[in-house]
XYZ file of C-alpha atoms in Angstrom:
344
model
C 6.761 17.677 22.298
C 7.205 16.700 18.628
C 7.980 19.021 16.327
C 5.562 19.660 13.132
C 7.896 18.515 10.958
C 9.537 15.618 12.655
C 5.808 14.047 12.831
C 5.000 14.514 9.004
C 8.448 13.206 8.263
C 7.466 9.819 10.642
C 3.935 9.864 8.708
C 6.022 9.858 5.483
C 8.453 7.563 6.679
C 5.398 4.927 7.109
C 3.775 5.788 3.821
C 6.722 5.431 1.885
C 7.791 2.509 3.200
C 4.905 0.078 2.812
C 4.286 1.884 -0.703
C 7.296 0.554 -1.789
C 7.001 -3.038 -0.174
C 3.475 -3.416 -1.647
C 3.802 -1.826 -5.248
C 7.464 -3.810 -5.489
C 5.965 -7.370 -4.866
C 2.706 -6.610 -7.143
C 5.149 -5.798 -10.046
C 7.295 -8.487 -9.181
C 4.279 -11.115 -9.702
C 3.238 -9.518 -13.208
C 6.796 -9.456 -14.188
C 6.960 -13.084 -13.433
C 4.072 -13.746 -15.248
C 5.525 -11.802 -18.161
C 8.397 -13.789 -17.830
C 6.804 -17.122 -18.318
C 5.564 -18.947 -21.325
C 2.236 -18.430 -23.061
C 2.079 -14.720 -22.658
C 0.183 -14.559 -25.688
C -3.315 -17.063 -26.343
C -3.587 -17.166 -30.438
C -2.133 -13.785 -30.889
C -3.670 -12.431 -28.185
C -2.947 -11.441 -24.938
C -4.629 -12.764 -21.528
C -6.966 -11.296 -19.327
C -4.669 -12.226 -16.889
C -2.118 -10.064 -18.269
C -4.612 -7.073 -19.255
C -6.100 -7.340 -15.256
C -1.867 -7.892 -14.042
C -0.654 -4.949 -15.496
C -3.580 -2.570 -15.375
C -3.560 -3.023 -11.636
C 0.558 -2.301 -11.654
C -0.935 1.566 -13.175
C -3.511 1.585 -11.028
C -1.125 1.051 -7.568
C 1.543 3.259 -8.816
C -0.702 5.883 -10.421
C 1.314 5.795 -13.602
C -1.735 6.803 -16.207
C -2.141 5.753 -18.889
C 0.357 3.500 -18.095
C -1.049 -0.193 -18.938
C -5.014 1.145 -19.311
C -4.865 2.320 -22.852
C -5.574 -0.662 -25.077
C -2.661 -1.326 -27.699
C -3.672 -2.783 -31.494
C -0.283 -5.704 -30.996
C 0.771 -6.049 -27.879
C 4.630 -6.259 -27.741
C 5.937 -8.132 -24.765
C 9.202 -5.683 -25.312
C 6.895 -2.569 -24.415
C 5.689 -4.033 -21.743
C 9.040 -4.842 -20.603
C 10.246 -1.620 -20.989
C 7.536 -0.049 -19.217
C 7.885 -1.707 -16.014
C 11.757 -1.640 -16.122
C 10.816 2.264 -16.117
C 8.130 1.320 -13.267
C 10.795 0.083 -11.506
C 14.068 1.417 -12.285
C 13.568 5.338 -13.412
C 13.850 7.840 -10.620
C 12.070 10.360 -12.748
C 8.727 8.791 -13.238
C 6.557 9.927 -10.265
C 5.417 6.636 -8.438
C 8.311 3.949 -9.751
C 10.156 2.048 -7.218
C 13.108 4.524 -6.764
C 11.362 7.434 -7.051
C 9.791 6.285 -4.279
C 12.607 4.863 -2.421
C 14.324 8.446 -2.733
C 11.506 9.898 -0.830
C 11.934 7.501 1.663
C 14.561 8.422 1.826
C 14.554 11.600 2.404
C 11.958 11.149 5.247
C 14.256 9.069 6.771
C 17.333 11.307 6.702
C 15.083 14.378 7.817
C 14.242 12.749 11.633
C 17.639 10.892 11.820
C 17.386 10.899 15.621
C 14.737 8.927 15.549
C 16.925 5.854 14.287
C 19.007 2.953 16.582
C 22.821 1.883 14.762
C 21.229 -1.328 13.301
C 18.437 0.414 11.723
C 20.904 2.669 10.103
C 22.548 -0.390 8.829
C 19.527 -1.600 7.293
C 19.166 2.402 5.546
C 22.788 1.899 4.276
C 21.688 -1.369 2.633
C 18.797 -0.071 0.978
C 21.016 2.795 -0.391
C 23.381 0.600 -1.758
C 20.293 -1.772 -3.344
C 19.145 1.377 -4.701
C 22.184 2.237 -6.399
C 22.181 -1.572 -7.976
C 18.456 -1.087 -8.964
C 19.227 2.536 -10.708
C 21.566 1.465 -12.796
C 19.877 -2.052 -14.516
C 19.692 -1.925 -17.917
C 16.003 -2.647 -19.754
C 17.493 -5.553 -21.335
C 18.396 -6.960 -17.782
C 15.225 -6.875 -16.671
C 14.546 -10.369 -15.742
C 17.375 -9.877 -12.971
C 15.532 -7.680 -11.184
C 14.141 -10.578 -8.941
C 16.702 -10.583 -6.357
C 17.036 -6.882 -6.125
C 13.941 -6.473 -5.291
C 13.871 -9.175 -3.127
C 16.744 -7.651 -1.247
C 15.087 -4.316 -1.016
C 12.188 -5.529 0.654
C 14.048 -7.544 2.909
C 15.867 -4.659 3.950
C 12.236 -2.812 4.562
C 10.989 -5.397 6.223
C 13.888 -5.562 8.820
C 13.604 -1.675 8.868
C 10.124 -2.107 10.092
C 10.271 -4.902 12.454
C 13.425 -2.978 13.845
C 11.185 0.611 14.790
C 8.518 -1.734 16.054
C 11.379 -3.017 18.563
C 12.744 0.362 19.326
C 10.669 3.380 18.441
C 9.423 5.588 21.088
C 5.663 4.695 22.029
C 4.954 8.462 21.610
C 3.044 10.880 19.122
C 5.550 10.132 16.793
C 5.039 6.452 16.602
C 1.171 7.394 16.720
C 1.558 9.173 12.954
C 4.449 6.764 12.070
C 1.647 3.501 12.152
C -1.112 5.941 10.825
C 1.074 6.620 7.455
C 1.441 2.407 7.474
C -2.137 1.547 8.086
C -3.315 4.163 5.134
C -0.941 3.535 2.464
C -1.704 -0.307 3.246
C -5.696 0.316 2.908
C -5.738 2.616 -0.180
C -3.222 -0.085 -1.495
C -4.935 -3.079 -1.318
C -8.526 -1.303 -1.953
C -7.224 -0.296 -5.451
C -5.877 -4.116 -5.687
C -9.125 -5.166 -4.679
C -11.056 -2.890 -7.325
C -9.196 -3.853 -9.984
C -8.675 -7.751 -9.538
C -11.870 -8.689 -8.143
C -14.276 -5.965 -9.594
C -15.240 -7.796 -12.934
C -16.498 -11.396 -13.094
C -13.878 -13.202 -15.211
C -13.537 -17.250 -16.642
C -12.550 -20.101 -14.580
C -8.858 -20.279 -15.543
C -8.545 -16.481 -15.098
C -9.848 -15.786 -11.983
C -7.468 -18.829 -10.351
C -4.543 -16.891 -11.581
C -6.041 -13.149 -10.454
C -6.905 -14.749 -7.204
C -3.324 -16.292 -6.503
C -1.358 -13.173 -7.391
C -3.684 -11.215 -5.442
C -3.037 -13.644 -2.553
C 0.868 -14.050 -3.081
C 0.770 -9.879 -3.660
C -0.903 -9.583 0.038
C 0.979 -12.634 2.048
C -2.198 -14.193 2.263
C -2.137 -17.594 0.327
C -1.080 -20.018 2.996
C -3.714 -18.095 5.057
C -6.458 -18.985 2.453
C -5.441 -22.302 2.165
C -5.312 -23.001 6.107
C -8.691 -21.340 7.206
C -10.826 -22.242 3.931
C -9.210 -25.465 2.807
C -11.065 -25.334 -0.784
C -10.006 -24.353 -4.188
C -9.604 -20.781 -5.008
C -12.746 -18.749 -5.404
C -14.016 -15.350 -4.955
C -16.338 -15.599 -1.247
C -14.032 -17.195 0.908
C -11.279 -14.697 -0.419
C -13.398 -11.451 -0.028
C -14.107 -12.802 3.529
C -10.262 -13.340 4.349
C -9.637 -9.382 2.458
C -12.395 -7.905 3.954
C -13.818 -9.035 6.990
C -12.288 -11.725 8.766
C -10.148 -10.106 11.568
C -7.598 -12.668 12.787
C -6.205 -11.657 9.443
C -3.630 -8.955 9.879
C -4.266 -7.792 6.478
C -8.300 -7.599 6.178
C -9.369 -4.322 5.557
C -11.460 -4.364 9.276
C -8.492 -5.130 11.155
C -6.645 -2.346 9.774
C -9.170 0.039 10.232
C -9.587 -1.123 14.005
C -6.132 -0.185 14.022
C -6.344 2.457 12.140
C -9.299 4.157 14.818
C -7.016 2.907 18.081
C -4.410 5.042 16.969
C -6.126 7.810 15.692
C -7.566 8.054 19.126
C -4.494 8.769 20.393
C -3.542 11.764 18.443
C -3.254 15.264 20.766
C -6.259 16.878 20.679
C -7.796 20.664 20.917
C -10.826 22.908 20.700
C -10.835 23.269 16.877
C -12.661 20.014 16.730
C -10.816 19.167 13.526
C -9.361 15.336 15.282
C -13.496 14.906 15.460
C -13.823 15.398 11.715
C -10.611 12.640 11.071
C -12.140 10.078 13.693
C -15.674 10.161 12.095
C -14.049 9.918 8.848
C -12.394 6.870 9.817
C -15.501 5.593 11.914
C -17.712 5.775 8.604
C -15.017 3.655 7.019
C -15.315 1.066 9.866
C -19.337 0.839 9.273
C -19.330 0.811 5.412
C -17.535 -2.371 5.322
C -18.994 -3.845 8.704
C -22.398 -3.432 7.089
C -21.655 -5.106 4.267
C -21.444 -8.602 3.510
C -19.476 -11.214 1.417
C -23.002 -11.690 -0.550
C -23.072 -8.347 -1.647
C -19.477 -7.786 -2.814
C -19.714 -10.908 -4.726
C -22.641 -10.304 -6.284
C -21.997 -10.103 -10.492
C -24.058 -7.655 -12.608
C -25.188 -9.877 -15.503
C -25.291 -7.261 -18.414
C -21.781 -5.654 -17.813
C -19.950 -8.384 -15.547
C -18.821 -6.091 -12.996
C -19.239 -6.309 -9.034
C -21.016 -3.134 -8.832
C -21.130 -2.674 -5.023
C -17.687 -4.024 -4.530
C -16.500 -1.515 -6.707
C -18.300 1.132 -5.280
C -17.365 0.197 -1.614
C -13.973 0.132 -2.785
C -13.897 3.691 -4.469
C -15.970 5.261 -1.599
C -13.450 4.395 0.856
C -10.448 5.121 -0.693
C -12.035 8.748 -1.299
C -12.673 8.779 2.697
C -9.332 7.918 3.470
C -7.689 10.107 1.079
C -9.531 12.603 2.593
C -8.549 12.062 6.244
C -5.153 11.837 5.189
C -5.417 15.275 4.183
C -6.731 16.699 7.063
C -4.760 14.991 9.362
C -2.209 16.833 7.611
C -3.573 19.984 7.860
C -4.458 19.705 11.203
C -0.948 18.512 12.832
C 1.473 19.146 10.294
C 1.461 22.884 10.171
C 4.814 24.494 10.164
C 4.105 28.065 11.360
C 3.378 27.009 14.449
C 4.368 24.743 17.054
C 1.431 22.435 17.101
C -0.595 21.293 20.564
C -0.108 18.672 22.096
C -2.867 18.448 24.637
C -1.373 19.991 27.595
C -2.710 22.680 29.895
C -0.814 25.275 27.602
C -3.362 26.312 24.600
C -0.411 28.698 23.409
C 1.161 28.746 19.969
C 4.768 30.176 19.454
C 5.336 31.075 15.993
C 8.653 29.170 14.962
């Protein structure tokens, strides 16, 4: 039997972990972009960088963040901003805030762990420590940090999918994954690709939303044509054999869900379903339809409706998969022949 809080702290464990892998390489591609020449057109700044860096608030849920509309930009602010993005452990949903939940969630099922993964955790404690203490100015040499965090995250993961018990906790541990990576990309996918913008823009959007999701040499290799919006909603959306499409993951995402213990409360119904009407919404859609471009305002109306409805149904499935098996009063069931509940 798992205990109640050994299973949230797995859950965690998964959330954390891809939150920080996805939010660090989005930020690392605006920064990049930030970095480079021609930041500002005329005085003025791109809609490259306005859609870049209102999509680095809208993953890490820093409002207002990048969304409120400045009279001069100042590359310095921006700057400054994302060095706090990335580097301040007291802004709720930077980089090492994150990290220190992590963490946390880590330290709290240590068991659970082999001697190389706890390698790996010493290494990302350590990068942490280098990332805490960069100076603003110094910004630009966050590159390799980063870089070395995620590696470390990466070889964390690959590591628990070598050696982690096949059991409930593993269940919860790849249900925290495959939600953090859906609401994730769905918020990429709202922001980037919900408004119909110029030639030269959209390239740019489209290759750092690519880059962002490991995807470009995918695009390239199936659809062998120049960047444009179809053939990349198809790879995002629908076309399984991509690991990262948001119907894989939610096949996933129902296979392991399925698995979960189950009881007479009939709240694991009510999380399935959830999930289930996830599945259909974007099965019954088409690339057509996401595409298509609202000619008064510019915006892709049912792709950013889809998008928004979905994240709302997994947000909510998170939290009742929470209160269903992550109760601490009790020890939760675990579908054996014993219905009892021992108070802890």
């Amino acid at each position: 039997m798992l205990p109640s809080r050994a299973a949230e702290n797995l859950f965690w464990v998964g959330r954390y972990s891809q939150r920080v892998i996805k939010t660090s390489r989005f930020i690392r591609i605006a920064l990049r972009h930030l970095s480079q020449s021609g930041y500002l057109s005329n005085g003025v700044e791109s809609d490259t960088t306005r859609a870049l860096l209102s999509t680095v608030t809208h993953l890490t849920g820093t409002y207002p963040g990048f969304i409120e509309d400045e009279d001069e930009p100042a590359l310095e602010s921006h700057l400054n901003e994302i060095h706090g993005l990335i580097c301040d452990p007291n802004i709720s949903g930077s980089i090492i805030h994150t990290v220190n939940s992590l963490l946390k969630a880590m330290y709290a099922v240590r068991d659970k762990w082999s001697i190389d993964n706890w390698r790996v955790i010493d290494e990302i404690e350590n990068m942490k420590r280098r990332i805490v203490i960069l100076e603003p100015q110094n910004i630009r040499h966050i590159f390799s940090l980063l870089d070395q965090l995620n590696m470390g995250l990466l070889a964390f993961l690959e590591m628990n999918r070598q050696s982690l018990y096949r059991g409930e906790g593993w269940v919860l541990y790849r249900v925290g994954q495959l939600l953090e990576e859906l609401s994730l990309e769905l918020t990429q996918y709202r922001s980037l690709l919900g408004f119909d913008f110029d030639e030269g823009t959209e390239f740019q959007v489209l290759e750092a939303l690519l880059v962002s999701n490991q995807s470009l040499s995918n695009y390239r290799s199936v659809y062998r044509t120049y960047f444009d919006v179809a053939p990349a909603l198809d790879l995002l959306f629908f076309n399984k054999e991509n690991p990262i499409s948001i119907l894989y993951q939610l096949e996933e995402l129902m296979k392991y869900l399925d698995r979960l213990p189950q009881n007479e409360t009939g709240h694991e119904g009510e999380i399935t379903n959830l999930a289930f009407e996830c599945y259909s919404a974007i099965r019954l859609m088409s690339v057509e339809k996401l595409s298509r471009v609202d000619p008064e305002t510019g915006l892709r109306n049912t792709l950013d409706e889809l998008c928004k409805t979905v994240n709302e149904k997994l947000t909510i499935l998170s939290s009742k998969l929470s209160a269903t098996y992550f109760s601490h009063s009790t020890y939760q069931y675990q579908g054996t022949k014993d219905n009892f509940q021992f108070e802890v």
